[in-house]
């Protein structure tokens, strides 16, 4: 079975600074997908960014980018120019070719004004 | 936009009661999922369904059952609620055979007294 590990239960960052959330996973598959989700306090979980394992290029979405290291099975999320609205729980997730998702335990990020 | 709705945001029930959590999606998605979210444990899959009247057990199905009589609706049933089922319950849906993400509902925070 696949496992997803987020080793940072809580993090904080000053507004306008950059923060990196770490995620590692374990799988024997070669083709899969990786996601970062954001769950703001009392609000719906939404997708932040996704990465296909067969693509070497790291995905970026505005201020959000990933560092995907397939050999190391690492998938970290970098948030640049942090904003107060980035305060949320962040979940890393793995999806196999059978459409099954596996989630990490989450990292609670607080952006400090 | 994909919309996934859940029948209640907050629910309080007593031990032994039968509890129904309803989830409806409006994007004709084949796949639907029920997770529970607990602090420090992330999201754990309870049940999922790839088609009408189909269901598959996830990682923690004990104490739960599901029903999918219509494509857009996926119900989670607690036959006899217990205090250890107090949790946040999240429903999600996704298209069939797609690398697309899952789309989440707002969640139902269930308290069993």
XYZ file of N, CA and C in Angstrom:
678
model
N 0.835 -1.192 0.000
C 0.000 0.000 0.000
C 0.875 1.250 0.000
N 0.310 2.272 -0.621
C 1.048 3.519 -0.658
C 0.901 4.257 0.661
N 1.945 4.952 1.064
C 1.882 5.805 2.246
C 2.389 7.179 1.900
N 1.826 8.164 2.574
C 2.216 9.554 2.376
C 2.573 10.132 3.742
N 3.732 10.743 3.842
C 4.214 11.249 5.119
C 4.453 12.750 5.056
N 3.826 13.443 5.972
C 4.100 14.869 6.163
C 4.680 15.000 7.565
N 5.933 15.347 7.645
C 6.641 15.291 8.919
C 6.526 16.574 9.738
N 5.846 17.577 9.180
C 5.730 18.865 9.877
C 4.267 19.092 10.256
N 3.877 18.800 11.477
C 2.467 18.994 11.853
C 2.060 20.473 11.826
N 2.978 21.346 12.197
C 2.664 22.777 12.242
C 3.855 23.571 11.733
N 3.521 24.651 11.024
C 4.551 25.579 10.571
C 3.986 26.983 10.608
N 4.894 27.943 10.666
C 4.473 29.336 10.581
C 5.458 30.088 9.704
N 4.952 31.180 9.142
C 5.789 31.996 8.242
C 5.329 33.440 8.352
N 6.262 34.329 8.212
C 5.916 35.748 8.205
C 5.300 36.107 6.857
N 4.347 36.982 6.921
C 3.725 37.475 5.695
C 4.801 37.976 4.736
N 4.626 37.649 3.452
C 5.518 38.019 2.352
C 6.775 37.136 2.263
N 6.989 36.271 3.243
C 8.137 35.370 3.177
C 7.772 34.088 2.423
N 8.784 33.249 2.261
C 8.607 31.974 1.550
C 8.673 30.817 2.536
N 7.838 29.826 2.318
C 7.815 28.655 3.191
C 7.726 27.402 2.333
N 8.339 26.334 2.827
C 8.311 25.057 2.114
C 7.749 23.977 3.020
N 6.736 23.281 2.515
C 6.113 22.174 3.241
C 6.606 20.864 2.619
N 7.002 19.944 3.447
C 7.591 18.713 2.924
C 6.585 17.573 2.866
N 6.835 16.669 1.949
C 5.989 15.484 1.777
C 6.835 14.385 1.150
N 6.769 13.212 1.704
C 7.403 12.056 1.085
C 6.352 10.969 0.950
N 6.588 10.064 0.036
C 5.622 9.006 -0.205
C 6.360 7.723 -0.535
N 5.629 6.650 -0.458
C 6.228 5.354 -0.720
C 5.329 4.610 -1.701
N 5.884 4.190 -2.803
C 5.122 3.436 -3.793
C 6.071 2.625 -4.660
N 5.537 1.563 -5.209
C 6.304 0.765 -6.163
C 5.845 1.036 -7.596
N 4.843 1.903 -7.732
C 4.332 2.224 -9.061
C 5.219 3.252 -9.744
N 5.125 3.264 -11.063
C 5.927 4.219 -11.838
C 5.082 5.397 -12.321
N 3.817 5.132 -12.564
C 2.913 6.195 -13.015
C 1.918 6.509 -11.915
N 1.872 7.767 -11.539
C 0.964 8.187 -10.474
C 0.863 9.703 -10.512
N 0.057 10.238 -9.612
C -0.164 11.673 -9.550
C -0.031 12.125 -8.104
N 0.441 13.325 -7.952
C 0.618 13.905 -6.626
C -0.112 15.232 -6.551
N -0.657 15.521 -5.391
C -1.464 16.721 -5.210
C -1.115 17.391 -3.877
N -1.325 18.679 -3.859
C -1.379 19.423 -2.611
C -2.771 20.056 -2.520
N -3.411 19.833 -1.365
C -4.724 20.409 -1.101
C -4.592 21.400 0.047
N -5.483 22.378 0.018
C -5.535 23.397 1.057
C -6.919 23.360 1.704
N -6.940 23.360 3.015
C -8.220 23.390 3.747
C -8.182 24.567 4.714
N -8.751 25.701 4.315
C -8.781 26.857 5.218
C -9.666 26.558 6.420
N -9.508 27.287 7.494
C -10.332 27.047 8.683
C -11.831 27.101 8.360
N -12.533 26.048 8.683
C -13.983 25.955 8.486
C -14.414 26.118 7.038
N -13.526 25.829 6.132
C -13.882 25.957 4.714
C -13.531 24.699 3.947
N -13.990 24.665 2.722
C -13.889 23.473 1.889
C -12.447 23.210 1.469
N -12.110 21.960 1.318
C -10.806 21.550 0.820
C -10.740 21.814 -0.683
N -9.683 22.439 -1.108
C -9.530 22.741 -2.529
C -8.143 22.342 -3.005
N -8.054 22.090 -4.295
C -6.776 21.708 -4.895
C -5.878 22.933 -5.056
N -4.627 22.780 -4.684
C -3.645 23.848 -4.861
C -2.824 23.608 -6.117
N -2.322 22.385 -6.247
C -1.411 22.092 -7.345
C -1.321 20.587 -7.529
N -1.061 20.155 -8.763
C -0.928 18.732 -9.034
C 0.292 18.487 -9.916
N 0.805 17.262 -9.821
C 2.009 16.898 -10.552
C 1.848 15.478 -11.085
N 2.106 15.296 -12.375
C 2.127 13.956 -12.941
C 3.527 13.373 -12.791
N 3.614 12.152 -12.363
C 4.920 11.551 -12.083
C 5.778 11.414 -13.330
N 5.134 11.312 -14.505
C 5.910 11.119 -15.733
C 6.496 12.427 -16.254
N 6.107 13.532 -15.651
C 6.645 14.827 -16.060
C 7.815 15.211 -15.154
N 8.915 15.548 -15.792
C 10.077 15.944 -14.989
C 9.966 17.382 -14.514
N 9.267 18.194 -15.289
C 9.170 19.607 -14.949
C 8.282 19.801 -13.731
N 8.753 20.600 -12.793
C 7.986 20.886 -11.590
C 6.784 21.772 -11.915
N 5.646 21.439 -11.329
C 4.435 22.222 -11.553
C 4.502 23.534 -10.789
N 3.895 24.563 -11.374
C 3.784 25.855 -10.701
C 2.388 26.413 -10.931
N 1.871 27.108 -9.924
C 0.588 27.792 -10.002
C 0.726 29.099 -9.255
N 1.062 30.127 -9.985
C 1.228 31.464 -9.380
C 2.280 31.403 -8.275
N 1.881 31.648 -7.039
C 2.858 31.690 -5.942
C 3.217 30.294 -5.401
N 2.554 29.292 -5.925
C 2.758 27.930 -5.440
C 3.578 27.137 -6.453
N 4.579 26.442 -5.956
C 5.371 25.583 -6.830
C 5.779 24.338 -6.040
N 6.146 23.308 -6.783
C 6.560 22.072 -6.122
C 7.983 21.746 -6.519
N 8.618 20.972 -5.648
C 9.921 20.382 -5.943
C 9.707 18.871 -5.916
N 9.581 18.312 -7.107
C 9.281 16.892 -7.255
C 10.574 16.139 -7.522
N 10.916 15.255 -6.615
C 12.116 14.431 -6.739
C 11.666 12.974 -6.778
N 11.496 12.452 -7.997
C 10.889 11.124 -8.135
C 11.747 10.034 -7.501
N 13.032 10.094 -7.719
C 13.903 9.048 -7.183
C 13.875 9.046 -5.652
N 13.811 10.215 -5.082
C 13.766 10.335 -3.625
C 12.355 10.211 -3.083
N 11.357 10.147 -3.964
C 9.941 10.085 -3.584
C 9.597 11.226 -2.642
N 9.938 12.418 -3.125
C 9.716 13.634 -2.346
C 8.909 14.616 -3.171
N 8.008 15.333 -2.516
C 7.096 16.240 -3.236
C 6.797 17.412 -2.308
N 7.663 18.410 -2.287
C 7.477 19.528 -1.370
C 6.764 20.686 -2.050
N 6.070 21.455 -1.266
C 5.311 22.615 -1.750
C 5.986 23.889 -1.259
N 6.272 24.783 -2.188
C 6.834 26.074 -1.833
C 5.794 27.159 -2.058
N 5.580 27.960 -1.032
C 4.665 29.091 -1.136
C 5.504 30.362 -1.049
N 5.468 31.136 -2.098
C 6.231 32.386 -2.144
C 5.330 33.553 -1.791
N 5.942 34.616 -1.244
C 5.168 35.823 -0.920
C 3.911 35.452 -0.131
N 4.105 34.784 0.976
C 2.979 34.263 1.760
C 1.986 35.363 2.125
N 0.714 35.008 2.036
C -0.365 35.929 2.359
C -1.193 35.378 3.509
N -1.911 36.272 4.189
C -2.710 35.842 5.333
C -3.722 34.765 4.928
N -4.214 34.864 3.720
C -5.181 33.886 3.239
C -4.592 32.506 2.978
N -3.284 32.392 3.083
C -2.653 31.074 2.926
C -2.728 30.265 4.219
N -3.144 30.891 5.306
C -3.305 30.159 6.560
C -4.334 29.054 6.377
N -3.904 27.828 6.595
C -4.766 26.680 6.333
C -4.047 25.398 6.727
N -4.779 24.313 6.667
C -4.188 22.976 6.748
C -3.873 22.556 5.323
N -2.683 22.022 5.120
C -2.269 21.575 3.792
C -2.047 20.060 3.816
N -2.661 19.407 2.856
C -2.540 17.953 2.750
C -1.845 17.592 1.445
N -0.895 16.703 1.564
C -0.263 16.102 0.409
C -1.017 14.810 0.096
N -1.204 14.511 -1.189
C -1.951 13.313 -1.560
C -1.327 12.633 -2.764
N -1.476 11.336 -2.793
C -0.959 10.483 -3.864
C -2.148 9.774 -4.500
N -2.172 9.727 -5.826
C -3.214 8.985 -6.521
C -2.577 7.966 -7.452
N -2.979 6.700 -7.317
C -2.431 5.683 -8.213
C -3.264 5.568 -9.484
N -2.863 4.693 -10.367
C -3.552 4.583 -11.654
C -4.940 3.993 -11.499
N -5.217 3.448 -10.334
C -6.563 2.950 -10.067
C -7.462 4.001 -9.441
N -7.040 5.267 -9.483
C -7.838 6.386 -8.945
C -8.014 6.337 -7.440
N -7.165 5.592 -6.749
C -7.258 5.588 -5.296
C -6.330 6.657 -4.724
N -6.850 7.400 -3.775
C -6.104 8.482 -3.157
C -5.585 8.075 -1.781
N -4.392 8.582 -1.463
C -3.815 8.393 -0.134
C -3.336 9.755 0.335
N -3.730 10.105 1.542
C -3.437 11.432 2.066
C -2.428 11.371 3.196
N -1.646 12.448 3.322
C -0.792 12.619 4.482
C -1.607 13.138 5.655
N -0.948 13.305 6.776
C -1.640 13.718 7.991
C -1.820 15.222 8.095
N -1.253 15.964 7.160
C -1.494 17.397 7.117
C -0.438 18.227 7.818
N -0.284 19.442 7.329
C 0.566 20.455 7.958
C -0.262 21.710 8.155
N -0.338 22.157 9.386
C -1.089 23.383 9.678
C -0.159 24.576 9.526
N -0.462 25.409 8.549
C 0.370 26.580 8.267
C -0.312 27.846 8.767
N 0.425 28.629 9.502
C -0.058 29.929 9.964
C 0.819 31.020 9.384
N 0.174 31.973 8.723
C 0.902 33.134 8.196
C 0.746 34.264 9.201
N 1.879 34.758 9.657
C 1.889 35.767 10.708
C 2.009 37.164 10.101
N 1.095 38.066 10.477
C 1.155 39.409 9.889
C 2.355 40.189 10.381
N -18.424 25.139 -12.401
C -17.655 24.581 -11.312
C -18.333 23.334 -10.752
N -17.492 22.387 -10.370
C -18.011 21.189 -9.713
C -18.558 21.567 -8.357
N -19.717 21.004 -8.039
C -20.267 21.289 -6.728
C -20.573 19.973 -6.029
N -20.013 19.834 -4.841
C -20.300 18.680 -3.999
C -20.913 19.232 -2.724
N -22.115 18.772 -2.422
C -22.795 19.271 -1.239
C -23.039 18.136 -0.259
N -23.044 18.490 1.012
C -23.329 17.540 2.069
C -24.502 18.076 2.871
N -25.334 17.153 3.329
C -26.638 17.542 3.859
C -26.547 18.407 5.115
N -25.537 18.215 5.916
C -25.433 18.995 7.153
C -23.997 19.432 7.369
N -23.798 20.623 7.913
C -22.440 21.036 8.303
C -22.113 20.543 9.701
N -23.132 20.542 10.581
C -22.950 20.093 11.957
C -24.108 19.166 12.311
N -23.752 18.111 13.051
C -24.764 17.131 13.426
C -24.409 16.610 14.809
N -25.416 16.518 15.673
C -25.205 15.953 17.005
C -26.183 14.801 17.175
N -25.655 13.639 17.501
C -26.480 12.444 17.674
C -26.119 11.760 18.988
N -26.979 10.842 19.384
C -26.724 10.099 20.614
C -26.232 8.693 20.283
N -25.503 8.140 21.185
C -24.989 6.778 21.040
C -26.138 5.824 20.738
N -25.924 4.998 19.730
C -26.921 4.014 19.357
C -27.862 4.463 18.255
N -27.900 5.741 17.971
C -28.780 6.236 16.917
C -28.268 5.814 15.552
N -29.158 5.700 14.595
C -28.788 5.477 13.204
C -28.610 6.844 12.554
N -27.497 7.014 11.867
C -27.144 8.322 11.307
C -26.958 8.204 9.799
N -27.536 9.136 9.074
C -27.377 9.194 7.625
C -26.657 10.485 7.254
N -25.574 10.352 6.521
C -24.882 11.510 5.966
C -25.027 11.444 4.449
N -25.572 12.517 3.899
C -25.856 12.537 2.469
C -24.856 13.397 1.716
N -24.518 12.955 0.521
C -23.599 13.702 -0.334
C -24.160 13.700 -1.748
N -24.173 14.873 -2.376
C -24.668 14.992 -3.743
C -23.659 15.779 -4.570
N -23.366 15.265 -5.777
C -22.502 16.011 -6.696
C -23.249 16.244 -7.997
N -22.911 17.372 -8.647
C -23.692 17.787 -9.811
C -22.915 17.708 -11.115
N -21.807 16.955 -11.129
C -20.977 16.933 -12.338
C -20.951 15.575 -13.010
N -21.912 14.735 -12.693
C -22.008 13.436 -13.369
C -20.751 12.589 -13.167
N -20.125 12.737 -12.030
C -18.918 11.964 -11.739
C -19.270 10.519 -11.406
N -18.431 9.617 -11.904
C -18.651 8.208 -11.599
C -18.191 7.841 -10.188
N -17.070 8.422 -9.775
C -16.456 8.012 -8.511
C -16.897 8.903 -7.360
N -17.219 8.279 -6.250
C -17.530 9.040 -5.042
C -16.885 8.372 -3.846
N -16.538 9.190 -2.854
C -15.722 8.732 -1.733
C -16.242 9.311 -0.418
N -16.086 8.551 0.640
C -16.319 9.056 1.989
C -15.042 8.894 2.815
N -14.619 10.020 3.435
C -13.453 10.027 4.321
C -13.882 10.516 5.695
N -13.102 10.136 6.693
C -13.203 10.833 7.963
C -11.856 11.504 8.231
N -11.935 12.684 8.827
C -10.753 13.488 9.069
C -10.620 13.710 10.558
N -9.502 13.281 11.110
C -9.226 13.443 12.530
C -7.855 14.072 12.712
N -7.704 14.923 13.712
C -6.413 15.592 13.933
C -5.285 14.579 14.085
N -4.200 14.845 13.362
C -3.034 13.971 13.458
C -3.130 12.694 12.646
N -4.294 12.430 12.088
C -4.483 11.204 11.299
C -4.765 11.497 9.836
N -4.995 12.753 9.503
C -5.283 13.104 8.118
C -6.640 12.593 7.684
N -6.747 12.278 6.397
C -7.988 11.745 5.845
C -7.853 10.237 5.692
N -8.849 9.541 6.178
C -8.855 8.087 6.036
C -10.103 7.676 5.260
N -9.905 6.813 4.287
C -10.986 6.414 3.393
C -11.881 5.375 4.065
N -13.178 5.652 4.072
C -14.137 4.736 4.686
C -14.710 3.790 3.634
N -15.311 4.364 2.625
C -15.884 3.622 1.505
C -15.756 4.459 0.244
N -15.784 3.780 -0.893
C -15.866 4.486 -2.154
C -16.734 3.699 -3.127
N -17.104 4.373 -4.196
C -18.004 3.771 -5.178
C -17.597 4.236 -6.561
N -17.502 3.300 -7.492
C -17.146 3.636 -8.868
C -18.352 3.650 -9.796
N -19.501 3.306 -9.273
C -20.686 3.310 -10.130
C -21.907 3.126 -9.244
N -23.056 3.357 -9.845
C -24.304 3.170 -9.116
C -24.384 1.736 -8.606
N -24.835 1.598 -7.390
C -25.024 0.317 -6.718
C -23.717 -0.453 -6.498
N -22.597 0.190 -6.755
C -21.314 -0.432 -6.463
C -20.705 0.236 -5.249
N -20.022 -0.535 -4.434
C -19.331 0.018 -3.289
C -18.114 -0.841 -2.985
N -17.093 -0.165 -2.476
C -15.870 -0.860 -2.098
C -15.436 -0.363 -0.734
N -14.932 -1.246 0.088
C -14.443 -0.846 1.394
C -13.118 -0.108 1.259
N -12.978 0.905 2.078
C -11.718 1.622 2.163
C -10.872 1.072 3.289
N -10.157 1.965 3.950
C -9.237 1.529 4.997
C -9.912 1.295 6.346
N -11.024 1.994 6.605
C -11.665 1.901 7.921
C -13.180 1.754 7.773
N -13.673 0.666 7.187
C -15.115 0.540 6.958
C -15.930 0.085 8.165
N -15.261 -0.374 9.200
C -15.991 -0.971 10.327
C -16.908 0.058 10.982
N -18.158 -0.330 11.175
C -19.137 0.540 11.810
C -19.889 1.436 10.844
N -19.549 1.308 9.554
C -20.179 2.142 8.516
C -20.728 1.273 7.386
N -21.708 1.815 6.703
C -22.145 1.246 5.435
C -22.476 2.402 4.503
N -22.675 2.089 3.231
C -22.962 3.137 2.257
C -24.070 2.683 1.334
N -24.607 3.664 0.637
C -25.656 3.391 -0.343
C -25.468 4.325 -1.510
N -25.552 3.782 -2.717
C -25.500 4.606 -3.924
C -26.560 4.102 -4.893
N -27.753 4.636 -4.719
C -28.887 4.266 -5.562
C -28.949 5.108 -6.831
N -28.408 6.311 -6.760
C -28.347 7.196 -7.924
C -26.919 7.686 -8.099
N -26.567 7.998 -9.317
C -25.185 8.354 -9.631
C -24.730 9.572 -8.841
N -25.612 10.529 -8.637
C -25.192 11.786 -8.027
C -25.185 11.751 -6.503
N -25.692 10.689 -5.908
C -25.872 10.675 -4.459
C -25.160 9.482 -3.830
N -24.431 9.777 -2.774
C -23.682 8.725 -2.077
C -23.884 8.953 -0.589
N -24.508 7.992 0.061
C -24.871 8.153 1.466
C -23.985 7.300 2.353
N -23.607 7.873 3.473
C -22.850 7.145 4.496
C -23.789 6.894 5.666
N -23.804 5.651 6.132
C -24.728 5.256 7.193
C -23.950 4.724 8.381
N -24.283 5.268 9.543
C -23.777 4.723 10.794
C -24.938 3.975 11.432
N -24.874 2.660 11.415
C -26.015 1.862 11.856
C -26.344 2.087 13.328
N -25.316 2.219 14.140
C -25.478 2.451 15.578
C -24.304 3.315 16.024
N -24.549 4.616 16.051
C -23.453 5.553 16.284
C -22.784 5.311 17.642
N -21.469 5.479 17.630
C -20.707 5.369 18.868
C -19.847 6.612 19.032
N -19.400 6.866 20.252
C -18.654 8.097 20.524
C -17.352 8.166 19.727
N -16.769 7.024 19.401
C -15.517 7.065 18.638
C -15.738 7.356 17.149
N -16.988 7.581 16.789
C -17.288 8.019 15.421
C -17.477 9.531 15.349
N -17.278 10.204 16.449
C -17.242 11.665 16.437
C -16.065 12.108 15.589
N -16.365 12.860 14.536
C -15.318 13.212 13.583
C -15.858 14.191 12.557
N -14.953 14.633 11.675
C -15.355 15.375 10.484
C -15.427 14.381 9.337
N -16.551 14.403 8.617
C -16.740 13.491 7.501
C -16.740 14.290 6.199
N -15.895 13.875 5.289
C -15.762 14.551 4.002
C -16.173 13.620 2.873
N -16.979 14.154 1.987
C -17.365 13.450 0.770
C -16.577 14.044 -0.387
N -16.247 13.220 -1.368
C -15.537 13.702 -2.550
C -16.026 12.946 -3.777
N -15.825 13.559 -4.946
C -16.159 12.882 -6.194
C -15.079 13.152 -7.221
N -15.005 12.284 -8.228
C -14.040 12.488 -9.307
C -14.561 11.762 -10.551
N -14.102 12.204 -11.743
C -14.527 11.539 -12.975
C -13.893 10.151 -13.088
N -14.488 9.331 -13.961
C -13.962 7.993 -14.187
C -12.689 8.033 -15.003
N -11.740 7.191 -14.675
C -10.510 7.013 -15.448
C -9.848 8.337 -15.769
N -9.749 9.145 -14.797
C -9.205 10.467 -15.037
C -8.072 10.750 -14.076
N -7.122 11.528 -14.557
C -6.054 11.983 -13.661
C -6.477 13.220 -12.897
N -7.748 13.524 -13.027
C -8.248 14.731 -12.388
C -8.266 14.562 -10.878
N -8.358 15.661 -10.225
C -8.379 15.637 -8.779
C -9.729 15.169 -8.257
N -9.794 14.949 -6.976
C -11.069 14.775 -6.318
C -11.615 16.148 -5.918
N -12.923 16.253 -5.947
C -13.587 17.482 -5.534
C -14.310 17.202 -4.224
N -14.087 18.055 -3.260
C -14.576 17.790 -1.913
C -15.812 18.604 -1.567
N -16.655 18.019 -0.738
C -17.743 18.750 -0.132
C -17.240 19.537 1.072
N -18.112 20.317 1.697
C -17.708 21.179 2.811
C -17.468 20.428 4.116
N -17.918 19.179 4.174
C -17.720 18.393 5.390
C -18.905 18.463 6.335
N -19.060 17.388 7.095
C -20.053 17.326 8.167
C -19.327 16.995 9.458
N -19.450 17.891 10.412
C -18.832 17.621 11.715
C -19.866 16.919 12.587
N -19.638 15.642 12.816
C -20.558 14.817 13.588
C -20.050 14.652 15.006
N -20.927 14.916 15.948
C -20.627 14.676 17.369
C -21.604 13.629 17.874
N -21.056 12.568 18.456
C -21.888 11.518 19.033
C -21.736 11.578 20.549
N -22.859 11.812 21.220
C -22.817 11.973 22.683
C -23.123 10.670 23.389
